[in-house]
Coordinates of C-alpha atoms in Angstrom, one line a residue:
X785 CA 64.4 -32.1 -100.8
X786 CA 67.8 -33.4 -99.5
X787 CA 68.1 -37.2 -99.5
X788 CA 68.6 -38.8 -96.1
X789 CA 71.8 -40.4 -97.2
X790 CA 73.2 -37.0 -98.4
X791 CA 72.3 -35.5 -95.0
X792 CA 74.0 -38.4 -93.2
X793 CA 77.2 -37.8 -95.3
X794 CA 77.1 -34.1 -94.7
X795 CA 76.7 -34.6 -90.9
X796 CA 79.3 -37.3 -90.7
X797 CA 76.9 -40.2 -89.9
X798 CA 78.4 -43.4 -91.1
X799 CA 76.9 -46.9 -91.5
X800 CA 76.9 -48.6 -88.1
X801 CA 77.0 -45.5 -86.0
X802 CA 74.6 -45.6 -83.1
X803 CA 71.9 -43.0 -82.8
X804 CA 70.2 -42.5 -79.4
X805 CA 66.7 -41.4 -78.8
X806 CA 65.6 -40.0 -75.4
X807 CA 62.3 -41.4 -73.9
X808 CA 60.5 -38.5 -75.5
X809 CA 61.9 -39.4 -78.9
X810 CA 64.4 -36.6 -79.2
X811 CA 67.9 -36.8 -80.6
X812 CA 70.6 -35.0 -78.6
X813 CA 72.9 -33.1 -81.0
X814 CA 75.9 -33.2 -78.8
X815 CA 75.6 -37.0 -78.1
X816 CA 75.3 -37.6 -81.9
X817 CA 78.4 -35.5 -82.4
X818 CA 80.3 -37.7 -79.9
X819 CA 79.0 -41.0 -81.3
X820 CA 79.6 -40.1 -85.0
X821 CA 82.5 -37.6 -85.1
X822 CA 84.8 -38.2 -82.1
X823 CA 87.4 -40.9 -81.3
X824 CA 84.5 -43.1 -80.4
X825 CA 84.1 -44.0 -84.1
X826 CA 87.6 -45.6 -84.2
X827 CA 86.7 -48.1 -81.5
X828 CA 86.2 -51.7 -82.4
X829 CA 82.6 -52.5 -83.4
X830 CA 82.1 -54.8 -80.4
X831 CA 83.5 -52.1 -78.1
X832 CA 81.1 -49.5 -79.6
X833 CA 78.1 -51.8 -79.1
X834 CA 79.1 -52.5 -75.5
X835 CA 79.8 -48.9 -74.7
X836 CA 76.5 -47.8 -76.3
X837 CA 74.6 -50.2 -74.1
X838 CA 76.4 -48.8 -71.0
X839 CA 75.5 -45.3 -72.0
X840 CA 71.8 -46.1 -72.3
X841 CA 71.7 -47.6 -68.8
X842 CA 73.2 -44.5 -67.2
X843 CA 71.1 -42.1 -69.3
X844 CA 67.9 -44.0 -68.4
X845 CA 69.0 -43.8 -64.7
X846 CA 69.4 -40.0 -65.0
X847 CA 66.1 -39.6 -66.9
X848 CA 64.4 -41.1 -63.9
X849 CA 65.9 -38.3 -61.9
X850 CA 64.7 -35.6 -64.3
X851 CA 68.2 -35.1 -65.8
X852 CA 69.9 -35.5 -69.2
X853 CA 73.4 -36.8 -69.6
X854 CA 75.3 -33.5 -69.5
X855 CA 73.6 -32.6 -66.1
X856 CA 75.1 -35.6 -64.3
X857 CA 77.1 -35.0 -61.1
X858 CA 79.5 -37.3 -59.2
X859 CA 76.7 -38.0 -56.7
X860 CA 74.6 -39.3 -59.5
X861 CA 77.4 -41.6 -60.6
X862 CA 77.9 -42.8 -57.0
X863 CA 74.2 -43.6 -56.7
X864 CA 74.3 -45.4 -60.1
X865 CA 77.2 -47.5 -59.0
X866 CA 75.4 -48.5 -55.8
X867 CA 72.2 -49.4 -57.8
X868 CA 74.2 -51.2 -60.5
X869 CA 76.4 -53.3 -58.2
X870 CA 74.9 -53.6 -54.7
X871 CA 71.3 -52.5 -54.5
X872 CA 69.1 -55.4 -53.3
X873 CA 66.2 -54.1 -55.3
X874 CA 68.1 -54.5 -58.5
X875 CA 67.6 -58.0 -59.9
X876 CA 70.3 -57.6 -62.5
X877 CA 73.3 -56.5 -60.4
X878 CA 76.7 -56.8 -62.1
X879 CA 80.2 -57.7 -60.9
X880 CA 83.3 -55.5 -60.7
X881 CA 84.5 -56.2 -64.2
X882 CA 81.2 -55.3 -65.9
X883 CA 81.0 -52.1 -63.8
X884 CA 84.5 -51.2 -64.7
X885 CA 83.7 -51.5 -68.4
X886 CA 80.7 -49.2 -68.1
X887 CA 82.8 -46.8 -66.1
X888 CA 85.5 -46.7 -68.8
X889 CA 82.8 -45.9 -71.3
X890 CA 81.5 -43.0 -69.2
X891 CA 85.0 -41.7 -68.6
X892 CA 85.6 -41.5 -72.3
X893 CA 82.4 -39.7 -73.0
X894 CA 82.7 -37.1 -70.2
X895 CA 86.4 -36.5 -70.8
X896 CA 85.5 -35.6 -74.4
X897 CA 82.6 -33.4 -73.1
X898 CA 84.7 -31.6 -70.5
X899 CA 87.5 -30.9 -73.0
X900 CA 84.9 -29.1 -75.2
X901 CA 83.1 -27.5 -72.3
X902 CA 79.9 -29.3 -72.9
X903 CA 79.6 -30.1 -69.2
X904 CA 80.4 -27.9 -66.3
X905 CA 82.2 -30.6 -64.4
X906 CA 83.2 -34.2 -65.2
X907 CA 81.1 -36.5 -63.0
X908 CA 83.7 -39.2 -63.3
X909 CA 86.3 -38.3 -60.7
X910 CA 89.8 -39.5 -61.5
X911 CA 92.9 -40.5 -59.5
X912 CA 96.5 -41.2 -60.3
X913 CA 98.5 -44.3 -59.5
X914 CA 102.0 -45.6 -60.4
X915 CA 102.0 -48.5 -63.0
X916 CA 104.3 -51.5 -63.1
X917 CA 107.0 -49.6 -65.0
X918 CA 106.8 -46.4 -63.0
X919 CA 104.4 -44.5 -65.3
X920 CA 101.6 -42.4 -63.9
X921 CA 98.2 -43.8 -64.9
X922 CA 94.8 -42.0 -64.4
X923 CA 91.8 -44.2 -63.6
X924 CA 88.3 -43.5 -62.3
X925 CA 88.0 -43.3 -58.5
X926 CA 84.9 -45.5 -58.6
X927 CA 86.8 -48.3 -60.3
X928 CA 86.0 -51.6 -58.6
X929 CA 89.0 -53.2 -56.9
X930 CA 87.6 -56.7 -56.6
X931 CA 87.0 -57.1 -60.3
X932 CA 87.9 -60.5 -61.8
X933 CA 90.4 -60.2 -64.7
X934 CA 88.3 -62.7 -66.6
X935 CA 85.5 -65.2 -66.5
X936 CA 87.0 -67.7 -68.9
X937 CA 85.7 -71.1 -69.8
X938 CA 87.1 -73.9 -72.0
X939 CA 85.9 -77.0 -73.7
X940 CA 88.1 -80.0 -74.5
X941 CA 87.9 -81.1 -78.2
X942 CA 85.6 -84.0 -77.6
X943 CA 83.2 -81.8 -75.6
X944 CA 83.3 -79.2 -78.3
X945 CA 82.4 -81.9 -80.8
X946 CA 79.4 -82.9 -78.7
X947 CA 78.3 -79.3 -78.6
X948 CA 78.6 -79.0 -82.4
X949 CA 76.8 -82.3 -83.1
X950 CA 73.9 -81.6 -80.8
X951 CA 73.7 -77.8 -81.0
X952 CA 74.5 -77.1 -84.6
X953 CA 73.9 -80.4 -86.4
X954 CA 70.7 -81.3 -84.6
X955 CA 71.8 -84.6 -83.2
X956 CA 70.0 -86.4 -80.3
X957 CA 71.6 -87.4 -77.0
X958 CA 72.5 -90.7 -78.7
X959 CA 74.6 -88.7 -81.2
X960 CA 72.4 -89.5 -84.2
X961 CA 70.6 -87.0 -86.5
X962 CA 67.2 -86.1 -85.0
X963 CA 64.1 -86.9 -87.0
X964 CA 62.6 -83.8 -88.6
X965 CA 65.7 -81.6 -87.9
X966 CA 65.9 -78.8 -90.4
X967 CA 69.1 -76.9 -89.7
X968 CA 69.4 -73.4 -91.1
X969 CA 72.7 -73.2 -92.9
X970 CA 74.0 -76.0 -90.8
X971 CA 77.2 -76.5 -93.0
X972 CA 78.0 -72.8 -92.6
X973 CA 77.6 -72.8 -88.8
X974 CA 79.6 -75.9 -88.3
X975 CA 82.4 -74.7 -90.6
X976 CA 82.6 -71.4 -88.8
X977 CA 82.7 -73.0 -85.3
X978 CA 85.3 -75.5 -86.4
X979 CA 87.4 -72.7 -87.9
X980 CA 87.3 -70.8 -84.6
X981 CA 88.5 -73.8 -82.6
X982 CA 91.1 -74.8 -85.2
X983 CA 92.7 -71.4 -85.7
X984 CA 92.1 -69.5 -82.4
X985 CA 90.9 -66.4 -84.3
X986 CA 88.8 -63.8 -82.6
X987 CA 85.1 -63.6 -83.6
X988 CA 85.5 -60.5 -85.8
X989 CA 88.7 -61.8 -87.4
X990 CA 87.1 -65.0 -88.6
X991 CA 83.7 -63.5 -89.3
X992 CA 85.1 -60.8 -91.6
X993 CA 87.2 -63.1 -93.8
X994 CA 87.0 -62.6 -97.5
X995 CA 87.0 -65.6 -99.8
X996 CA 90.4 -64.7 -101.2
X997 CA 91.9 -64.8 -97.7
X998 CA 90.7 -68.3 -96.8
X999 CA 93.4 -71.0 -97.5
X1000 CA 92.3 -73.7 -100.0
X1001 CA 93.2 -77.4 -99.9
X1002 CA 95.5 -78.8 -102.5
X1003 CA 96.8 -82.1 -103.7
X1004 CA 99.5 -83.4 -101.4
X1005 CA 98.7 -80.8 -98.9
X1006 CA 99.7 -80.7 -95.2
X1007 CA 97.8 -81.2 -92.0
X1008 CA 97.5 -77.4 -91.5
X1009 CA 97.1 -74.6 -94.0
X1010 CA 98.2 -71.0 -93.3
X1011 CA 96.2 -67.9 -93.8
X1012 CA 96.9 -64.2 -93.2
X1013 CA 94.8 -61.8 -91.2
X1014 CA 94.8 -58.1 -92.3
X1015 CA 95.8 -55.5 -89.7
X1016 CA 92.5 -53.7 -90.2
X1017 CA 90.5 -56.5 -88.7
X1018 CA 92.8 -57.6 -85.8
X1019 CA 92.5 -56.2 -82.3
X1020 CA 96.2 -55.3 -82.3
X1021 CA 96.0 -53.7 -85.8
X1022 CA 99.0 -55.9 -86.8
X1023 CA 98.9 -58.6 -89.5
X1024 CA 99.0 -62.2 -88.2
X1025 CA 99.2 -65.6 -89.7
X1026 CA 96.6 -68.2 -88.6
X1027 CA 96.5 -71.9 -89.2
X1028 CA 93.5 -74.1 -90.0
X1029 CA 93.5 -77.9 -90.1
X1030 CA 93.0 -79.6 -93.5
X1031 CA 89.5 -81.1 -92.5
X1032 CA 88.4 -77.6 -91.3
X1033 CA 89.5 -76.0 -94.5
X1034 CA 87.7 -78.7 -96.4
X1035 CA 84.6 -78.0 -94.4
X1036 CA 84.7 -74.3 -95.3
X1037 CA 85.2 -75.3 -99.0
X1038 CA 82.2 -77.5 -98.8
X1039 CA 80.1 -74.7 -97.4
X1040 CA 81.3 -72.4 -100.2
X1041 CA 80.4 -74.8 -102.9
X1042 CA 77.0 -75.7 -101.5
X1043 CA 74.7 -73.5 -99.4
X1044 CA 76.8 -70.4 -100.0
X1045 CA 76.6 -70.8 -103.7
X1046 CA 72.9 -71.5 -103.5
X1047 CA 72.3 -68.4 -101.5
X1048 CA 74.2 -66.3 -104.0
X1049 CA 72.3 -67.7 -107.0
X1050 CA 69.0 -67.0 -105.3
X1051 CA 70.0 -63.4 -104.4
X1052 CA 71.1 -62.9 -108.0
X1053 CA 67.8 -64.2 -109.3
X1054 CA 65.9 -61.7 -107.1
X1055 CA 68.2 -58.8 -108.0
X1056 CA 69.2 -58.2 -104.4
X1057 CA 72.8 -57.1 -105.1
X1058 CA 71.8 -54.5 -107.7
X1059 CA 69.6 -52.8 -105.1
X1060 CA 72.3 -52.5 -102.4
X1061 CA 72.9 -48.8 -101.4
X1062 CA 76.7 -49.4 -101.6
X1063 CA 78.6 -51.9 -103.7
X1064 CA 82.2 -52.0 -104.9
X1065 CA 82.9 -54.4 -107.7
X1066 CA 86.5 -55.7 -107.5
X1067 CA 87.9 -55.8 -111.0
X1068 CA 91.4 -56.8 -110.3
X1069 CA 93.6 -58.0 -107.4
X1070 CA 97.2 -57.0 -107.8
X1071 CA 100.3 -57.8 -105.8
X1072 CA 101.5 -61.0 -104.2
X1073 CA 102.4 -60.3 -100.6
X1074 CA 100.7 -56.9 -100.4
X1075 CA 97.5 -57.3 -102.3
X1076 CA 95.6 -54.3 -103.6
X1077 CA 91.9 -54.4 -104.6
X1078 CA 91.0 -52.4 -107.7
X1079 CA 87.2 -51.6 -107.6
X1080 CA 84.4 -49.7 -109.3
X1081 CA 81.2 -48.5 -107.5
X1082 CA 77.7 -48.2 -108.9
X1083 CA 78.4 -44.7 -110.2
X1084 CA 81.4 -45.8 -112.2
X1085 CA 83.9 -44.3 -109.7
X1086 CA 87.1 -46.3 -109.6
X1087 CA 89.4 -46.7 -106.7
X1088 CA 92.0 -48.9 -105.0
X1089 CA 92.1 -50.3 -101.4
X1090 CA 95.1 -52.3 -100.0
X1091 CA 93.7 -55.5 -98.6
X1092 CA 95.5 -54.8 -95.4
X1093 CA 93.5 -51.6 -94.9
X1094 CA 90.0 -52.9 -95.7
X1095 CA 88.1 -52.7 -92.5
X1096 CA 84.9 -54.7 -91.6
X1097 CA 82.5 -52.1 -93.0
X1098 CA 84.3 -51.8 -96.4
X1099 CA 84.7 -55.6 -96.7
X1100 CA 80.9 -56.0 -96.6
X1101 CA 80.6 -53.9 -99.8
X1102 CA 83.2 -55.8 -101.8
X1103 CA 81.9 -58.0 -104.7
X1104 CA 83.4 -59.8 -107.7
X1105 CA 81.8 -60.6 -111.1
X1106 CA 80.8 -64.2 -111.1
X1107 CA 79.4 -66.3 -113.9
X1108 CA 75.8 -65.2 -113.2
X1109 CA 76.5 -61.7 -111.9
X1110 CA 78.0 -60.0 -108.8
X1111 CA 79.0 -62.2 -105.9
X1112 CA 80.1 -61.1 -102.4
X1113 CA 83.8 -61.4 -101.4
X1114 CA 82.6 -61.7 -97.8
X1115 CA 82.9 -65.4 -96.9
X1116 CA 80.0 -65.9 -94.5
X1117 CA 76.6 -65.1 -95.9
X1118 CA 73.0 -65.3 -94.6
X1119 CA 70.2 -67.1 -96.3
X1120 CA 69.5 -64.0 -98.4
X1121 CA 73.0 -64.1 -99.8
X1122 CA 74.1 -61.0 -98.0
X1123 CA 77.0 -60.7 -95.6
X1124 CA 76.4 -62.2 -92.2
X1125 CA 77.3 -59.6 -89.6
X1126 CA 79.9 -60.6 -87.0
X1127 CA 77.7 -59.8 -84.0
X1128 CA 75.0 -62.2 -85.4
X1129 CA 77.3 -65.2 -84.6
X1130 CA 76.7 -64.7 -80.9
X1131 CA 73.0 -65.6 -81.5
X1132 CA 74.0 -68.7 -83.5
X1133 CA 76.2 -70.0 -80.6
X1134 CA 73.6 -69.0 -78.0
X1135 CA 70.9 -71.0 -79.8
X1136 CA 73.1 -74.0 -80.1
X1137 CA 73.9 -73.9 -76.4
X1138 CA 70.2 -73.7 -75.6
X1139 CA 69.5 -76.7 -77.8
X1140 CA 72.2 -78.7 -76.0
X1141 CA 70.6 -77.7 -72.6
X1142 CA 67.3 -79.0 -73.8
X1143 CA 68.4 -82.2 -75.6
X1144 CA 71.0 -83.3 -73.1
X1145 CA 69.0 -82.5 -70.0
X1146 CA 68.9 -85.7 -68.0
X1147 CA 71.4 -87.4 -70.4
X1148 CA 74.5 -85.7 -69.0
X1149 CA 75.1 -84.0 -65.7
X1150 CA 76.1 -80.7 -67.3
X1151 CA 75.2 -80.0 -70.9
X1152 CA 78.0 -78.1 -72.7
X1153 CA 77.7 -74.5 -73.6
X1154 CA 80.0 -72.4 -75.9
X1155 CA 80.5 -68.9 -77.1
X1156 CA 82.7 -67.7 -80.0
X1157 CA 85.4 -66.5 -77.6
X1158 CA 85.4 -69.8 -75.7
X1159 CA 86.5 -71.5 -78.9
X1160 CA 89.6 -69.3 -78.8
X1161 CA 90.2 -70.1 -75.2
X1162 CA 89.9 -73.8 -75.9
X1163 CA 92.3 -73.6 -78.8
X1164 CA 94.9 -72.0 -76.6
X1165 CA 94.6 -74.7 -73.9
X1166 CA 94.7 -77.5 -76.5
X1167 CA 97.7 -76.1 -78.3
X1168 CA 99.7 -75.5 -75.1
X1169 CA 99.2 -79.1 -74.0
X1170 CA 100.0 -80.4 -77.5
X1171 CA 103.2 -78.3 -77.8
X1172 CA 104.4 -79.4 -74.4
X1173 CA 103.6 -83.0 -75.2
X1174 CA 105.6 -82.8 -78.4
X1175 CA 108.6 -80.9 -77.0
X1176 CA 108.9 -82.7 -73.7
X1177 CA 107.8 -86.2 -74.6
X1178 CA 107.3 -87.3 -78.1
X1179 CA 110.6 -85.9 -79.5
X1180 CA 112.6 -87.9 -76.9
X1181 CA 114.8 -84.9 -76.1
X1182 CA 117.3 -84.8 -73.3
X1183 CA 117.0 -81.8 -70.9
X1184 CA 120.0 -80.2 -72.7
X1185 CA 118.4 -80.8 -76.1
X1186 CA 115.1 -79.5 -74.9
X1187 CA 116.8 -76.3 -73.7
X1188 CA 118.5 -75.8 -77.1
X1189 CA 115.2 -76.5 -78.9
X1190 CA 113.4 -73.8 -77.0
X1191 CA 116.1 -71.3 -77.5
X1192 CA 115.9 -72.0 -81.3
X1193 CA 112.2 -72.3 -81.8
X1194 CA 110.7 -70.7 -78.7
X1195 CA 108.9 -71.8 -75.5
X1196 CA 105.5 -73.4 -76.0
X1197 CA 103.9 -70.5 -74.0
X1198 CA 105.3 -68.0 -76.4
X1199 CA 104.3 -70.1 -79.4
X1200 CA 100.7 -70.0 -78.2
X1201 CA 101.0 -66.3 -77.5
X1202 CA 102.1 -65.8 -81.2
X1203 CA 99.2 -67.9 -82.5
X1204 CA 96.7 -65.9 -80.5
X1205 CA 98.3 -62.5 -81.4
X1206 CA 98.6 -61.4 -77.8
X1207 CA 100.9 -58.4 -77.2
X1208 CA 101.8 -59.6 -73.6
X1209 CA 102.6 -63.1 -72.5
X1210 CA 100.9 -62.4 -69.2
X1211 CA 97.5 -62.2 -71.0
X1212 CA 98.1 -65.7 -72.4
X1213 CA 99.2 -67.1 -69.1
X1214 CA 96.9 -65.4 -66.6
X1215 CA 93.7 -65.3 -68.6
X1216 CA 93.5 -67.7 -71.5
X1217 CA 95.5 -70.4 -69.8
X1218 CA 94.7 -69.9 -66.1
X1219 CA 94.0 -73.6 -65.5
X1220 CA 97.7 -74.5 -66.2
X1221 CA 99.5 -71.2 -65.5
X1222 CA 100.4 -72.3 -62.0
X1223 CA 101.1 -76.0 -62.7
X1224 CA 104.4 -77.8 -63.2
X1225 CA 103.6 -79.0 -66.7
X1226 CA 106.5 -81.5 -66.8
X1227 CA 105.0 -83.4 -63.8
X1228 CA 101.5 -82.9 -65.2
X1229 CA 102.2 -84.6 -68.5
X1230 CA 104.8 -87.2 -67.4
X1231 CA 104.1 -90.5 -69.1
X1232 CA 103.2 -93.4 -66.8
X1233 CA 105.9 -95.4 -68.6
X1234 CA 109.2 -94.2 -70.2
X1235 CA 109.0 -92.9 -73.7
X1236 CA 111.5 -94.4 -76.1
X1237 CA 113.8 -92.0 -77.8
X1238 CA 112.9 -91.7 -81.5
X1239 CA 109.2 -92.2 -81.0
X1240 CA 107.3 -90.9 -84.0
X1241 CA 104.7 -88.2 -83.9
X1242 CA 102.4 -87.4 -80.9
X1243 CA 99.5 -89.3 -79.5
X1244 CA 96.0 -87.7 -79.8
X1245 CA 94.7 -90.2 -77.2
X1246 CA 97.5 -89.2 -74.8
X1247 CA 96.6 -85.5 -75.3
X1248 CA 92.9 -86.3 -74.7
X1249 CA 93.9 -88.0 -71.4
X1250 CA 96.1 -85.0 -70.4
X1251 CA 93.2 -82.6 -71.0
X1252 CA 90.9 -84.8 -69.0
X1253 CA 93.3 -84.7 -66.1
X1254 CA 93.6 -80.9 -66.3
X1255 CA 89.8 -80.7 -66.4
X1256 CA 89.5 -82.7 -63.2
X1257 CA 91.8 -80.4 -61.4
X1258 CA 90.6 -77.1 -62.8
X1259 CA 87.5 -74.9 -62.7
X1260 CA 85.9 -73.8 -65.9
X1261 CA 86.9 -76.6 -68.3
X1262 CA 84.1 -78.7 -69.7
X1263 CA 85.0 -82.3 -70.5
X1264 CA 82.6 -85.2 -71.3
X1265 CA 84.1 -87.5 -68.7
X1266 CA 85.4 -85.1 -66.1
X1267 CA 82.6 -82.5 -66.0
X1268 CA 79.8 -84.1 -68.1
X1269 CA 79.4 -87.5 -66.3
X1270 CA 76.2 -89.1 -67.7
X1271 CA 73.3 -88.6 -65.3
X1272 CA 71.3 -91.5 -66.8
X1273 CA 71.8 -94.2 -69.3
X1274 CA 71.0 -92.9 -72.8

C-alpha cells in the first residue's frame, strides 16, 4: 500500500500546505490543486494563513446557500460583502481594510479558476483605473474606498519595558517578581521581544534566524552588532543588514546557553531528532560572504543549499552535529527542543498582553499591549527621533553643515527606511511613522536651551522626553506618563 508521504509527494502536497474539508468532510480536488500547485504556494506563510481563513469564511457563507465555491455568482459576493461589513445581525463585522484583504484573496482564486475554465464566470467583477505613474491597474469593483491604510500602534521604550517585565517576566504592578511565577521559557521570550524592538525585523525574519546568522558579542565590541538577513526570508526577497544592541545580543546568547541548550539535551535523550520525518545534517559551511550549507539527509543523500536561498520550511530541517548528537540550527526552540514556528509568537505576545491587562488593571489607566509588528513600528519611531536628535542637535551642526551631512550620509527618514527594508519611503512616512510624518521635527525637538557646539554623544533622557511629547500629541502611541497615567497609588 502506498505510504501517505509518498502520495503527498506524488500529488504535490508540501508541508504547510492547507487542506480544506467541506462540512460533509469531503476534499475538493480543484481547491487542493489551487492550494498546493498554483502560485498560491509561493505566497508568504502569513499571507497563505490569512487568505485560507478568508476562503473558509466565504465558502461557509456559500454552503449555507446550498452552493460550493465554483458555483458562486457576483450576487453572492455582493451579499457576502453586505453581511461581512454592514449587516446589523453580524456581531463580527470588519472594516474596509480587512474586507479588501479577503477580496484580494478571492480575486486571486477566481482569476486562477477562470483562466483554467473551472468556473463559468468570475464572481469578482473587476474595473480599471489609472495609477500614480499612468499605468492601468485592475482592482475588484467591490473594493472598499474608505479602508484605512493601517491601524498602527507604537510603544515608547519605557512602556515596552513595562510590558516585557509584567507580561513576559511575570512581575507585579510594583515591578518586582511575582511570588510563584513560573515562566515558560521566559529568557527565550524576553530575548526574542528585545531583538524585535532593537532590530526592527519583521516577525518571520527574526523567528526564522539560524544560530549561524545571529551576531555574537566579542571583547571590545561596539554598542550595536550587525547581522545579515537572507533574501529567502525577507518580504522584499532582498538581503538586508540588521543591527542589534550589545545587551540584546547578550540576552540571546544567554538564552542559547541556558534554556535552549537544556531543551536540546532533553530532546536528544528522548531521541526526538532521530524520529523526525525530515532532517538535513549540515556537515560543512563554506564561503565567507556567500555561505553555502553542505548537508546530508537520513537516507545518506548529500546536497548543498546557499544560505541566501534557504526558506523558512527548509531552515526548520537543518541540524548540526553537536557534542551529544544532532542539534537544530533554528535559533528559537520550544520546550521539546523542536523549532518554534513563527506564527506561534503571536500567541506568546497575546498572552503577555492579557497578563498586563490583568495585573495592571487598576494600577494604570491603560495597561500596555503589544504585538510582534508593533515592536517594529516602535523601533522605527524611536530610531527616527534618535537620528534627528543626533543630526540636528547633538552634533552641533550649522544649517549648511547639516545639509552637507545629509547629502553625504542620507536623510534620517531614508536611514529608517533602509533599516526597515521598505521599498518605498511613503510606506515609512505614512504608515510606520504617521505620528510624526506631518510635524516639523526641527521645532518638535528644539532644545529648551542652546546646545553647545561640540557636545558629545546624545542624551537618552532627552530622547525619552521627546517621545513623551510626541505621545501626548499623537494617537496610538503608548507611553507610561502620557498614556498610562497611574489610576491609583501602587
